[in-house]
Amino acid sequence: MIQHFHFKSLFENSQLPGWVITFYYKQQYYKAEYNKDGSIKWIGIKPSEEELVPVEKMIHELMLFHVYD
């Protein structure tokens, strides 16, 4: 489960899409850019290959709930 999920606009004009997201997953801190097309660009480390798809799905759900709702 993702914990302490935070997002912040990439641009001063917060109407432009693009966000920096940060969160903890299994006690590991992650940071990434979330783009308007749903693509995720990891900054630093990224989850392991077997955990990448489930983590990205959780991120998409959180962004839909917080940003696009």
mmCIF file of C-alpha atoms in Angstrom:
data_model
loop_
_atom_site.group_PDB
_atom_site.id
_atom_site.type_symbol
_atom_site.label_atom_id
_atom_site.label_comp_id
_atom_site.label_asym_id
_atom_site.label_seq_id
_atom_site.Cartn_x
_atom_site.Cartn_y
_atom_site.Cartn_z
ATOM 1 C CA MET A 1 0.000 0.000 0.000
ATOM 2 C CA ILE A 2 1.210 3.504 -0.823
ATOM 3 C CA GLN A 3 1.615 5.774 2.192
ATOM 4 C CA HIS A 4 2.145 9.529 2.616
ATOM 5 C CA PHE A 5 1.212 10.262 -1.000
ATOM 6 C CA HIS A 6 1.822 13.900 -1.990
ATOM 7 C CA PHE A 7 1.620 15.712 -5.307
ATOM 8 C CA LYS A 8 2.651 19.191 -6.394
ATOM 9 C CA SER A 9 2.240 20.971 -9.712
ATOM 10 C CA LEU A 10 5.326 21.038 -11.935
ATOM 11 C CA PHE A 11 4.508 24.558 -13.068
ATOM 12 C CA GLU A 12 3.821 27.854 -11.315
ATOM 13 C CA ASN A 13 0.594 28.092 -13.296
ATOM 14 C CA SER A 14 -1.193 25.239 -11.533
ATOM 15 C CA GLN A 15 -3.699 24.996 -14.409
ATOM 16 C CA LEU A 16 -1.028 23.331 -16.561
ATOM 17 C CA PRO A 17 -0.979 19.547 -16.171
ATOM 18 C CA GLY A 18 2.062 17.795 -14.736
ATOM 19 C CA TRP A 19 2.913 16.919 -11.158
ATOM 20 C CA VAL A 20 5.753 15.791 -8.951
ATOM 21 C CA ILE A 21 4.595 12.927 -6.765
ATOM 22 C CA THR A 22 6.244 11.507 -3.671
ATOM 23 C CA PHE A 23 5.258 8.561 -1.508
ATOM 24 C CA TYR A 24 6.442 5.607 0.539
ATOM 25 C CA TYR A 25 5.901 2.026 -0.541
ATOM 26 C CA LYS A 26 7.138 -0.835 1.639
ATOM 27 C CA GLN A 27 9.153 1.652 3.723
ATOM 28 C CA GLN A 28 10.984 2.958 0.628
ATOM 29 C CA TYR A 29 10.704 6.597 -0.485
ATOM 30 C CA TYR A 30 9.893 7.225 -4.163
ATOM 31 C CA LYS A 31 9.685 10.345 -6.294
ATOM 32 C CA ALA A 32 8.401 10.696 -9.855
ATOM 33 C CA GLU A 33 6.857 13.027 -12.403
ATOM 34 C CA TYR A 34 3.271 12.282 -13.370
ATOM 35 C CA ASN A 35 2.368 13.645 -16.800
ATOM 36 C CA LYS A 36 -1.041 14.582 -18.203
ATOM 37 C CA ASP A 37 -1.056 11.472 -20.420
ATOM 38 C CA GLY A 38 -0.648 9.256 -17.345
ATOM 39 C CA SER A 39 2.983 8.431 -18.000
ATOM 40 C CA ILE A 40 5.265 8.245 -14.985
ATOM 41 C CA LYS A 41 8.937 9.274 -15.119
ATOM 42 C CA TRP A 42 10.749 7.987 -12.056
ATOM 43 C CA ILE A 43 13.259 10.253 -10.343
ATOM 44 C CA GLY A 44 15.928 8.192 -8.630
ATOM 45 C CA ILE A 45 14.981 4.628 -7.797
ATOM 46 C CA LYS A 46 11.824 2.945 -9.040
ATOM 47 C CA PRO A 47 9.942 -0.097 -7.739
ATOM 48 C CA SER A 48 11.173 -3.539 -8.741
ATOM 49 C CA GLU A 49 9.890 -4.998 -12.015
ATOM 50 C CA GLU A 50 7.360 -7.261 -10.285
ATOM 51 C CA GLU A 51 6.007 -4.363 -8.189
ATOM 52 C CA LEU A 52 6.070 -1.684 -10.907
ATOM 53 C CA VAL A 53 2.664 -2.434 -12.485
ATOM 54 C CA PRO A 54 0.711 -2.611 -9.185
ATOM 55 C CA VAL A 55 2.394 0.563 -7.864
ATOM 56 C CA GLU A 56 1.654 2.486 -11.075
ATOM 57 C CA LYS A 57 -1.974 1.339 -10.914
ATOM 58 C CA MET A 58 -2.245 2.672 -7.329
ATOM 59 C CA ILE A 59 -0.691 5.982 -8.450
ATOM 60 C CA HIS A 60 -3.196 6.325 -11.308
ATOM 61 C CA GLU A 61 -6.095 5.689 -8.917
ATOM 62 C CA LEU A 62 -4.788 8.253 -6.410
ATOM 63 C CA MET A 63 -4.262 10.882 -9.109
ATOM 64 C CA LEU A 64 -7.754 10.303 -10.498
ATOM 65 C CA PHE A 65 -9.185 10.756 -7.018
ATOM 66 C CA HIS A 66 -7.140 13.827 -6.004
ATOM 67 C CA VAL A 67 -6.545 15.720 -9.234
ATOM 68 C CA TYR A 68 -9.182 14.810 -11.780
ATOM 69 C CA ASP A 69 -12.173 14.501 -9.440
#
